[in-house]
Amino acid sequence: MPRHDPDQKTKQNILEAAMRLFAEKGLENVNVEDVVKEVGVTRGAFYHYFKSREELIGSVMYKSFEEDNPYLLADKQEGLNALEKLRFAAKLSLRDHMNISDSMRAQMEKLANNPVVFKNEMIFQINVMAPYMEKLLKEGNKDGSMNVVFPKQASQTIAWLTASWLTPYAFEVSYEEYVDKVLFFEQLSASLGVPVMDEEMKEIYFTIGRHEFYKK
């Protein structure tokens, strides 16, 4: 019989089961009952750790990020200044998007239009991603690689734009318009004191823009 087990192992099991089910069936096709059945716990045990399905989604996003955190990997690179670390982390994330399967791309496009997922993604960008970026921006002010007057606000703006406006999943535009968006982002980020976009990164974005999700 399922039982309430209020230890951290149960929370970990719930997260792992949710990640597995989301990957297999798609987020929209998995509910709380599916997760508790997979783990073998009661709904009460689930709600001991997560107030709602939406909170579970946010926790899964955080866990997925922390398992392969590009900012921690960038910090381990020797001899890089703060701007180079920021570029390293950004390119690592972009290349991960380039290497996902077509079925996963289709799922991500579908999820991008889910209001719950979109809201969780924006909260995640502000509460998780932006602080990592802010740390590098402040470091860049010290080592001279960047000159950012408002590190917190700049990091939040860049995190939001790259997670939504500049992705191939939330907005479908022509390739020509997408190129303009990339070039605009290059100018905008530089004006904020964060010249993160170099030629290699632009080419990665252009490659993503040529994908079938964009109208040619």
PDB file of N, CA and C in Angstrom, residues 15 18-19 22 27-28 30-31 35 46 50 52-64 111 114-121 124:
ATOM      1  N   LEU A  15      10.477  13.738  -7.958  1.00  0.00           N
ATOM      2  CA  LEU A  15      11.092  14.546  -9.013  1.00  0.00           C
ATOM      3  C   LEU A  15      11.616  13.680 -10.149  1.00  0.00           C
ATOM      4  N   ALA A  18       8.737  12.264 -12.146  1.00  0.00           N
ATOM      5  CA  ALA A  18       8.116  13.298 -12.972  1.00  0.00           C
ATOM      6  C   ALA A  18       8.972  13.594 -14.201  1.00  0.00           C
ATOM      7  N   MET A  19      10.269  13.701 -14.016  1.00  0.00           N
ATOM      8  CA  MET A  19      11.177  13.951 -15.143  1.00  0.00           C
ATOM      9  C   MET A  19      11.064  12.831 -16.169  1.00  0.00           C
ATOM     10  N   PHE A  22       7.534  12.994 -17.865  1.00  0.00           N
ATOM     11  CA  PHE A  22       7.445  14.143 -18.767  1.00  0.00           C
ATOM     12  C   PHE A  22       8.191  13.857 -20.070  1.00  0.00           C
ATOM     13  N   LEU A  27       4.752  16.729 -21.110  1.00  0.00           N
ATOM     14  CA  LEU A  27       4.294  17.363 -19.881  1.00  0.00           C
ATOM     15  C   LEU A  27       2.773  17.453 -19.804  1.00  0.00           C
ATOM     16  N   GLU A  28       2.137  17.784 -20.902  1.00  0.00           N
ATOM     17  CA  GLU A  28       0.687  17.980 -20.889  1.00  0.00           C
ATOM     18  C   GLU A  28      -0.082  16.690 -20.653  1.00  0.00           C
ATOM     19  N   VAL A  30       0.787  14.279 -18.443  1.00  0.00           N
ATOM     20  CA  VAL A  30       1.114  13.701 -17.143  1.00  0.00           C
ATOM     21  C   VAL A  30       0.459  14.534 -16.048  1.00  0.00           C
ATOM     22  N   ASN A  31      -0.299  13.869 -15.165  1.00  0.00           N
ATOM     23  CA  ASN A  31      -0.911  14.573 -14.040  1.00  0.00           C
ATOM     24  C   ASN A  31      -0.358  14.052 -12.714  1.00  0.00           C
ATOM     25  N   VAL A  35       2.070  10.552 -11.459  1.00  0.00           N
ATOM     26  CA  VAL A  35       3.338  10.624 -10.740  1.00  0.00           C
ATOM     27  C   VAL A  35       3.298   9.818  -9.452  1.00  0.00           C
ATOM     28  N   PHE A  46       2.572  13.514  -1.935  1.00  0.00           N
ATOM     29  CA  PHE A  46       2.951  14.449  -3.001  1.00  0.00           C
ATOM     30  C   PHE A  46       2.790  15.891  -2.540  1.00  0.00           C
ATOM     31  N   PHE A  50       4.988  19.366  -2.684  1.00  0.00           N
ATOM     32  CA  PHE A  50       4.644  20.273  -3.782  1.00  0.00           C
ATOM     33  C   PHE A  50       3.208  20.750  -3.607  1.00  0.00           C
ATOM     34  N   SER A  52       1.378  22.139  -5.794  1.00  0.00           N
ATOM     35  CA  SER A  52       0.577  21.959  -7.003  1.00  0.00           C
ATOM     36  C   SER A  52       1.405  21.281  -8.089  1.00  0.00           C
ATOM     37  N   ARG A  53       0.738  20.907  -9.168  1.00  0.00           N
ATOM     38  CA  ARG A  53       1.427  20.355 -10.333  1.00  0.00           C
ATOM     39  C   ARG A  53       2.366  21.409 -10.925  1.00  0.00           C
ATOM     40  N   GLU A  54       1.925  22.673 -10.885  1.00  0.00           N
ATOM     41  CA  GLU A  54       2.743  23.761 -11.419  1.00  0.00           C
ATOM     42  C   GLU A  54       4.052  23.897 -10.648  1.00  0.00           C
ATOM     43  N   GLU A  55       3.987  23.740  -9.320  1.00  0.00           N
ATOM     44  CA  GLU A  55       5.212  23.812  -8.521  1.00  0.00           C
ATOM     45  C   GLU A  55       6.136  22.639  -8.844  1.00  0.00           C
ATOM     46  N   LEU A  56       5.553  21.492  -9.108  1.00  0.00           N
ATOM     47  CA  LEU A  56       6.344  20.328  -9.509  1.00  0.00           C
ATOM     48  C   LEU A  56       7.081  20.617 -10.817  1.00  0.00           C
ATOM     49  N   ILE A  57       6.388  21.213 -11.765  1.00  0.00           N
ATOM     50  CA  ILE A  57       7.008  21.550 -13.053  1.00  0.00           C
ATOM     51  C   ILE A  57       8.207  22.475 -12.837  1.00  0.00           C
ATOM     52  N   GLY A  58       8.035  23.491 -11.994  1.00  0.00           N
ATOM     53  CA  GLY A  58       9.126  24.402 -11.705  1.00  0.00           C
ATOM     54  C   GLY A  58      10.307  23.694 -11.055  1.00  0.00           C
ATOM     55  N   SER A  59      10.029  22.752 -10.164  1.00  0.00           N
ATOM     56  CA  SER A  59      11.096  22.004  -9.487  1.00  0.00           C
ATOM     57  C   SER A  59      11.828  21.091 -10.458  1.00  0.00           C
ATOM     58  N   VAL A  60      11.109  20.524 -11.404  1.00  0.00           N
ATOM     59  CA  VAL A  60      11.736  19.665 -12.418  1.00  0.00           C
ATOM     60  C   VAL A  60      12.661  20.498 -13.304  1.00  0.00           C
ATOM     61  N   MET A  61      12.213  21.683 -13.663  1.00  0.00           N
ATOM     62  CA  MET A  61      13.053  22.573 -14.472  1.00  0.00           C
ATOM     63  C   MET A  61      14.347  22.907 -13.732  1.00  0.00           C
ATOM     64  N   TYR A  62      14.221  23.199 -12.436  1.00  0.00           N
ATOM     65  CA  TYR A  62      15.393  23.541 -11.639  1.00  0.00           C
ATOM     66  C   TYR A  62      16.342  22.357 -11.527  1.00  0.00           C
ATOM     67  N   LYS A  63      15.793  21.178 -11.287  1.00  0.00           N
ATOM     68  CA  LYS A  63      16.624  19.980 -11.147  1.00  0.00           C
ATOM     69  C   LYS A  63      17.361  19.677 -12.450  1.00  0.00           C
ATOM     70  N   SER A  64      16.665  19.799 -13.570  1.00  0.00           N
ATOM     71  CA  SER A  64      17.284  19.541 -14.874  1.00  0.00           C
ATOM     72  C   SER A  64      18.437  20.504 -15.114  1.00  0.00           C
ATOM     73  N   LEU A 111       5.279  22.979 -25.631  1.00  0.00           N
ATOM     74  CA  LEU A 111       5.330  23.448 -24.258  1.00  0.00           C
ATOM     75  C   LEU A 111       5.472  24.958 -24.179  1.00  0.00           C
ATOM     76  N   ASN A 114       2.332  26.639 -23.717  1.00  0.00           N
ATOM     77  CA  ASN A 114       1.574  26.306 -22.518  1.00  0.00           C
ATOM     78  C   ASN A 114       1.763  27.429 -21.497  1.00  0.00           C
ATOM     79  N   PRO A 115       0.686  28.123 -21.094  1.00  0.00           N
ATOM     80  CA  PRO A 115       0.821  29.262 -20.172  1.00  0.00           C
ATOM     81  C   PRO A 115       1.504  28.903 -18.855  1.00  0.00           C
ATOM     82  N   VAL A 116       1.217  27.709 -18.332  1.00  0.00           N
ATOM     83  CA  VAL A 116       1.815  27.289 -17.065  1.00  0.00           C
ATOM     84  C   VAL A 116       3.324  27.123 -17.212  1.00  0.00           C
ATOM     85  N   VAL A 117       3.727  26.463 -18.294  1.00  0.00           N
ATOM     86  CA  VAL A 117       5.149  26.252 -18.546  1.00  0.00           C
ATOM     87  C   VAL A 117       5.848  27.586 -18.794  1.00  0.00           C
ATOM     88  N   PHE A 118       5.208  28.449 -19.579  1.00  0.00           N
ATOM     89  CA  PHE A 118       5.803  29.750 -19.890  1.00  0.00           C
ATOM     90  C   PHE A 118       6.007  30.564 -18.611  1.00  0.00           C
ATOM     91  N   LYS A 119       5.008  30.572 -17.741  1.00  0.00           N
ATOM     92  CA  LYS A 119       5.122  31.308 -16.479  1.00  0.00           C
ATOM     93  C   LYS A 119       6.248  30.740 -15.625  1.00  0.00           C
ATOM     94  N   ASN A 120       6.308  29.411 -15.514  1.00  0.00           N
ATOM     95  CA  ASN A 120       7.366  28.781 -14.731  1.00  0.00           C
ATOM     96  C   ASN A 120       8.744  29.086 -15.299  1.00  0.00           C
ATOM     97  N   GLU A 121       8.837  29.126 -16.627  1.00  0.00           N
ATOM     98  CA  GLU A 121      10.116  29.432 -17.273  1.00  0.00           C
ATOM     99  C   GLU A 121      10.563  30.852 -16.946  1.00  0.00           C
ATOM    100  N   PHE A 124      11.667  30.980 -13.377  1.00  0.00           N
ATOM    101  CA  PHE A 124      12.959  30.294 -13.295  1.00  0.00           C
ATOM    102  C   PHE A 124      14.087  31.205 -13.770  1.00  0.00           C
TER     103      PHE A 124
END
